[in-house]
Amino acid sequence: MATQLFLKTLFCCMACDGHIADEEIDLIEQLVQDSDRFASLPTDKILNNYVTEINQHSKAFLSGYWSELAQSSLSETEQLSLLELLNRMIEVDKKIEYAEISFFKKNRQHLTVSDEAILGKLPGCEEYLLPDTHVENELVYNYTFNSIQLKTIDKP
């Protein structure tokens, strides 16, 4: 299900720098309220399941996410939407961390959409499309997160 994959992408991006900022939670709340995309999901429950999974099995959780993304059959429009949401998550707290850019790049590796299409949708993201120069190519989560409490009530 593409919708749940989008939510998992946003969660992984929130967590990849080791800190889940209030602005990142606020963005998810805004998306739940404003978008029909997430209307059918019990977002609180799903996000807290992700917290539990990443706390207990961070490497397996992330490997599972990359497999899920690689095996997805997202259309070009869905891929661009996913990257647009990812870009919003990266920028929302006004602190762009290297781990977040690396996460974007890793996502990009699993998608088929062209760089030209990405730049058409996300002008100014050229840096996100450059090869990763960091020696370590695998993101590693060595963090423990608390449960996530959304202020909004999930849509029925």
PDB file of C-alpha atoms in Angstrom:
ATOM      1  CA  MET A   1       0.000   0.000   0.000  1.00  0.00           C
ATOM      2  CA  ALA A   2       1.615   3.230  -1.190  1.00  0.00           C
ATOM      3  CA  THR A   3       0.024   5.325   1.550  1.00  0.00           C
ATOM      4  CA  GLN A   4       1.589   3.325   4.359  1.00  0.00           C
ATOM      5  CA  LEU A   5       4.914   3.344   2.482  1.00  0.00           C
ATOM      6  CA  PHE A   6       4.718   7.149   2.362  1.00  0.00           C
ATOM      7  CA  LEU A   7       4.127   7.279   6.119  1.00  0.00           C
ATOM      8  CA  LYS A   8       7.002   4.865   6.765  1.00  0.00           C
ATOM      9  CA  THR A   9       9.248   7.026   4.558  1.00  0.00           C
ATOM     10  CA  LEU A  10       8.354  10.113   6.584  1.00  0.00           C
ATOM     11  CA  PHE A  11       8.979   8.247   9.835  1.00  0.00           C
ATOM     12  CA  CYS A  12      12.378   6.952   8.727  1.00  0.00           C
ATOM     13  CA  CYS A  13      13.366  10.433   7.620  1.00  0.00           C
ATOM     14  CA  MET A  14      12.270  11.878  10.987  1.00  0.00           C
ATOM     15  CA  ALA A  15      14.309   9.281  12.829  1.00  0.00           C
ATOM     16  CA  CYS A  16      17.428   9.187  10.650  1.00  0.00           C
ATOM     17  CA  ASP A  17      19.182  12.069  12.419  1.00  0.00           C
ATOM     18  CA  GLY A  18      18.513  10.607  15.871  1.00  0.00           C
ATOM     19  CA  HIS A  19      15.987  13.220  16.920  1.00  0.00           C
ATOM     20  CA  ILE A  20      12.314  13.558  16.124  1.00  0.00           C
ATOM     21  CA  ALA A  21      11.640  17.295  16.132  1.00  0.00           C
ATOM     22  CA  ASP A  22       8.291  18.792  17.091  1.00  0.00           C
ATOM     23  CA  GLU A  23       8.095  20.400  13.644  1.00  0.00           C
ATOM     24  CA  GLU A  24       8.372  16.951  12.062  1.00  0.00           C
ATOM     25  CA  ILE A  25       5.455  15.658  14.132  1.00  0.00           C
ATOM     26  CA  ASP A  26       3.533  18.824  13.255  1.00  0.00           C
ATOM     27  CA  LEU A  27       4.090  18.136   9.551  1.00  0.00           C
ATOM     28  CA  ILE A  28       2.655  14.636   9.874  1.00  0.00           C
ATOM     29  CA  GLU A  29      -0.313  16.029  11.803  1.00  0.00           C
ATOM     30  CA  GLN A  30      -0.859  18.594   9.059  1.00  0.00           C
ATOM     31  CA  LEU A  31      -0.685  15.905   6.384  1.00  0.00           C
ATOM     32  CA  VAL A  32      -3.174  13.731   8.262  1.00  0.00           C
ATOM     33  CA  GLN A  33      -5.590  16.663   8.565  1.00  0.00           C
ATOM     34  CA  ASP A  34      -5.159  18.116   5.081  1.00  0.00           C
ATOM     35  CA  SER A  35      -4.650  15.110   2.852  1.00  0.00           C
ATOM     36  CA  ASP A  36      -7.001  12.338   1.902  1.00  0.00           C
ATOM     37  CA  ARG A  37      -3.876  10.225   1.361  1.00  0.00           C
ATOM     38  CA  PHE A  38      -3.576   9.427   5.077  1.00  0.00           C
ATOM     39  CA  ALA A  39      -7.287   9.571   5.944  1.00  0.00           C
ATOM     40  CA  SER A  40      -7.757   5.820   6.207  1.00  0.00           C
ATOM     41  CA  LEU A  41      -4.676   5.148   8.343  1.00  0.00           C
ATOM     42  CA  PRO A  42      -4.555   4.912  12.138  1.00  0.00           C
ATOM     43  CA  THR A  43      -1.431   7.082  12.080  1.00  0.00           C
ATOM     44  CA  ASP A  44      -0.809   7.176  15.850  1.00  0.00           C
ATOM     45  CA  LYS A  45      -0.841   3.402  16.052  1.00  0.00           C
ATOM     46  CA  ILE A  46       1.289   2.901  12.936  1.00  0.00           C
ATOM     47  CA  LEU A  47       3.899   5.468  13.998  1.00  0.00           C
ATOM     48  CA  ASN A  48       4.193   3.953  17.455  1.00  0.00           C
ATOM     49  CA  ASN A  49       4.563   0.492  15.932  1.00  0.00           C
ATOM     50  CA  TYR A  50       7.419   1.935  13.885  1.00  0.00           C
ATOM     51  CA  VAL A  51       8.958   3.398  17.055  1.00  0.00           C
ATOM     52  CA  THR A  52       8.815  -0.019  18.727  1.00  0.00           C
ATOM     53  CA  GLU A  53      10.251  -1.773  15.678  1.00  0.00           C
ATOM     54  CA  ILE A  54      13.101   0.665  15.144  1.00  0.00           C
ATOM     55  CA  ASN A  55      13.973   0.625  18.859  1.00  0.00           C
ATOM     56  CA  GLN A  56      14.104  -3.173  18.919  1.00  0.00           C
ATOM     57  CA  HIS A  57      15.481  -4.016  15.480  1.00  0.00           C
ATOM     58  CA  SER A  58      16.802  -0.875  13.843  1.00  0.00           C
ATOM     59  CA  LYS A  59      18.889  -2.530  11.129  1.00  0.00           C
ATOM     60  CA  ALA A  60      16.173  -5.033  10.209  1.00  0.00           C
ATOM     61  CA  PHE A  61      13.535  -2.281  10.230  1.00  0.00           C
ATOM     62  CA  LEU A  62      15.547  -0.153   7.846  1.00  0.00           C
ATOM     63  CA  SER A  63      16.450  -3.116   5.612  1.00  0.00           C
ATOM     64  CA  GLY A  64      12.780  -3.997   5.449  1.00  0.00           C
ATOM     65  CA  TYR A  65      11.941  -0.440   4.499  1.00  0.00           C
ATOM     66  CA  TRP A  66      14.506  -0.400   1.657  1.00  0.00           C
ATOM     67  CA  SER A  67      13.166  -3.753   0.388  1.00  0.00           C
ATOM     68  CA  GLU A  68       9.609  -2.472   0.525  1.00  0.00           C
ATOM     69  CA  LEU A  69      10.562   0.667  -1.387  1.00  0.00           C
ATOM     70  CA  ALA A  70      12.562  -1.266  -3.987  1.00  0.00           C
ATOM     71  CA  GLN A  71       9.688  -3.707  -4.567  1.00  0.00           C
ATOM     72  CA  SER A  72       7.010  -1.039  -4.737  1.00  0.00           C
ATOM     73  CA  SER A  73       5.452  -0.310  -8.078  1.00  0.00           C
ATOM     74  CA  LEU A  74       4.990   3.405  -7.572  1.00  0.00           C
ATOM     75  CA  SER A  75       4.071   5.429 -10.623  1.00  0.00           C
ATOM     76  CA  GLU A  76       6.264   8.373 -11.589  1.00  0.00           C
ATOM     77  CA  THR A  77       3.702  10.711 -10.021  1.00  0.00           C
ATOM     78  CA  GLU A  78       3.755   8.712  -6.772  1.00  0.00           C
ATOM     79  CA  GLN A  79       7.559   8.660  -6.759  1.00  0.00           C
ATOM     80  CA  LEU A  80       7.660  12.438  -7.180  1.00  0.00           C
ATOM     81  CA  SER A  81       5.061  12.843  -4.420  1.00  0.00           C
ATOM     82  CA  LEU A  82       7.116  10.639  -2.115  1.00  0.00           C
ATOM     83  CA  LEU A  83      10.253  12.697  -2.792  1.00  0.00           C
ATOM     84  CA  GLU A  84       8.335  15.937  -2.340  1.00  0.00           C
ATOM     85  CA  LEU A  85       7.073  14.763   1.066  1.00  0.00           C
ATOM     86  CA  LEU A  86      10.567  13.633   1.948  1.00  0.00           C
ATOM     87  CA  ASN A  87      11.952  17.053   1.005  1.00  0.00           C
ATOM     88  CA  ARG A  88       9.300  18.762   3.147  1.00  0.00           C
ATOM     89  CA  MET A  89      10.248  16.548   6.100  1.00  0.00           C
ATOM     90  CA  ILE A  90      13.946  17.327   5.670  1.00  0.00           C
ATOM     91  CA  GLU A  91      13.348  21.075   5.593  1.00  0.00           C
ATOM     92  CA  VAL A  92      10.540  21.444   8.136  1.00  0.00           C
ATOM     93  CA  ASP A  93      12.703  21.898  11.246  1.00  0.00           C
ATOM     94  CA  LYS A  94      15.052  24.353   9.491  1.00  0.00           C
ATOM     95  CA  LYS A  95      18.017  22.050  10.325  1.00  0.00           C
ATOM     96  CA  ILE A  96      19.151  20.008   7.375  1.00  0.00           C
ATOM     97  CA  GLU A  97      21.305  17.173   8.671  1.00  0.00           C
ATOM     98  CA  TYR A  98      23.690  15.104   6.568  1.00  0.00           C
ATOM     99  CA  ALA A  99      21.813  11.936   7.595  1.00  0.00           C
ATOM    100  CA  GLU A 100      18.623  13.373   6.071  1.00  0.00           C
ATOM    101  CA  ILE A 101      20.299  14.191   2.755  1.00  0.00           C
ATOM    102  CA  SER A 102      21.864  10.736   2.728  1.00  0.00           C
ATOM    103  CA  PHE A 103      18.430   9.239   3.405  1.00  0.00           C
ATOM    104  CA  PHE A 104      16.993  11.173   0.436  1.00  0.00           C
ATOM    105  CA  LYS A 105      19.838   9.901  -1.750  1.00  0.00           C
ATOM    106  CA  LYS A 106      19.294   6.317  -0.617  1.00  0.00           C
ATOM    107  CA  ASN A 107      15.587   6.639  -1.446  1.00  0.00           C
ATOM    108  CA  ARG A 108      16.481   8.037  -4.850  1.00  0.00           C
ATOM    109  CA  GLN A 109      18.535   4.903  -5.584  1.00  0.00           C
ATOM    110  CA  HIS A 110      15.403   2.780  -5.250  1.00  0.00           C
ATOM    111  CA  LEU A 111      13.239   4.855  -7.591  1.00  0.00           C
ATOM    112  CA  THR A 112      13.028   4.994 -11.373  1.00  0.00           C
ATOM    113  CA  VAL A 113      11.973   8.619 -11.831  1.00  0.00           C
ATOM    114  CA  SER A 114      14.499  10.752 -13.735  1.00  0.00           C
ATOM    115  CA  ASP A 115      16.655  13.456 -12.189  1.00  0.00           C
ATOM    116  CA  GLU A 116      15.099  15.929 -14.625  1.00  0.00           C
ATOM    117  CA  ALA A 117      11.601  15.097 -13.380  1.00  0.00           C
ATOM    118  CA  ILE A 118      12.768  15.427  -9.767  1.00  0.00           C
ATOM    119  CA  LEU A 119      14.347  18.826 -10.419  1.00  0.00           C
ATOM    120  CA  GLY A 120      11.187  19.901 -12.248  1.00  0.00           C
ATOM    121  CA  LYS A 121       9.184  19.112  -9.124  1.00  0.00           C
ATOM    122  CA  LEU A 122      11.860  20.084  -6.570  1.00  0.00           C
ATOM    123  CA  PRO A 123      14.018  22.859  -7.999  1.00  0.00           C
ATOM    124  CA  GLY A 124      16.963  23.556  -5.754  1.00  0.00           C
ATOM    125  CA  CYS A 125      17.495  19.908  -4.788  1.00  0.00           C
ATOM    126  CA  GLU A 126      20.497  19.362  -7.044  1.00  0.00           C
ATOM    127  CA  GLU A 127      22.658  18.576  -4.010  1.00  0.00           C
ATOM    128  CA  TYR A 128      20.306  15.746  -3.069  1.00  0.00           C
ATOM    129  CA  LEU A 129      20.890  14.087  -6.441  1.00  0.00           C
ATOM    130  CA  LEU A 130      24.691  14.138  -6.375  1.00  0.00           C
ATOM    131  CA  PRO A 131      26.492  10.895  -5.488  1.00  0.00           C
ATOM    132  CA  ASP A 132      27.034  10.436  -1.779  1.00  0.00           C
ATOM    133  CA  THR A 133      30.650  11.192  -0.941  1.00  0.00           C
ATOM    134  CA  HIS A 134      30.436   9.794   2.562  1.00  0.00           C
ATOM    135  CA  VAL A 135      32.460   6.591   2.873  1.00  0.00           C
ATOM    136  CA  GLU A 136      29.813   4.751   4.887  1.00  0.00           C
ATOM    137  CA  ASN A 137      26.952   4.052   2.546  1.00  0.00           C
ATOM    138  CA  GLU A 138      24.555   2.511   5.066  1.00  0.00           C
ATOM    139  CA  LEU A 139      22.500   4.561   7.482  1.00  0.00           C
ATOM    140  CA  VAL A 140      22.653   3.117  10.981  1.00  0.00           C
ATOM    141  CA  TYR A 141      20.166   3.882  13.699  1.00  0.00           C
ATOM    142  CA  ASN A 142      21.680   3.663  17.160  1.00  0.00           C
ATOM    143  CA  TYR A 143      18.978   5.705  18.809  1.00  0.00           C
ATOM    144  CA  THR A 144      16.040   5.018  21.057  1.00  0.00           C
ATOM    145  CA  PHE A 145      12.843   6.955  20.509  1.00  0.00           C
ATOM    146  CA  ASN A 146       9.839   7.594  22.711  1.00  0.00           C
ATOM    147  CA  SER A 147       6.326   6.920  21.512  1.00  0.00           C
ATOM    148  CA  ILE A 148       4.812   9.516  19.234  1.00  0.00           C
ATOM    149  CA  GLN A 149       1.646  11.278  20.266  1.00  0.00           C
ATOM    150  CA  LEU A 150      -0.127  13.185  17.546  1.00  0.00           C
ATOM    151  CA  LYS A 151      -2.241  16.070  18.751  1.00  0.00           C
ATOM    152  CA  THR A 152      -4.816  15.524  16.048  1.00  0.00           C
ATOM    153  CA  ILE A 153      -7.345  12.755  16.128  1.00  0.00           C
ATOM    154  CA  ASP A 154      -7.010  10.216  13.351  1.00  0.00           C
ATOM    155  CA  LYS A 155      -9.681  10.466  10.713  1.00  0.00           C
ATOM    156  CA  PRO A 156     -12.220   7.603  10.833  1.00  0.00           C
TER     157      PRO A 156
END
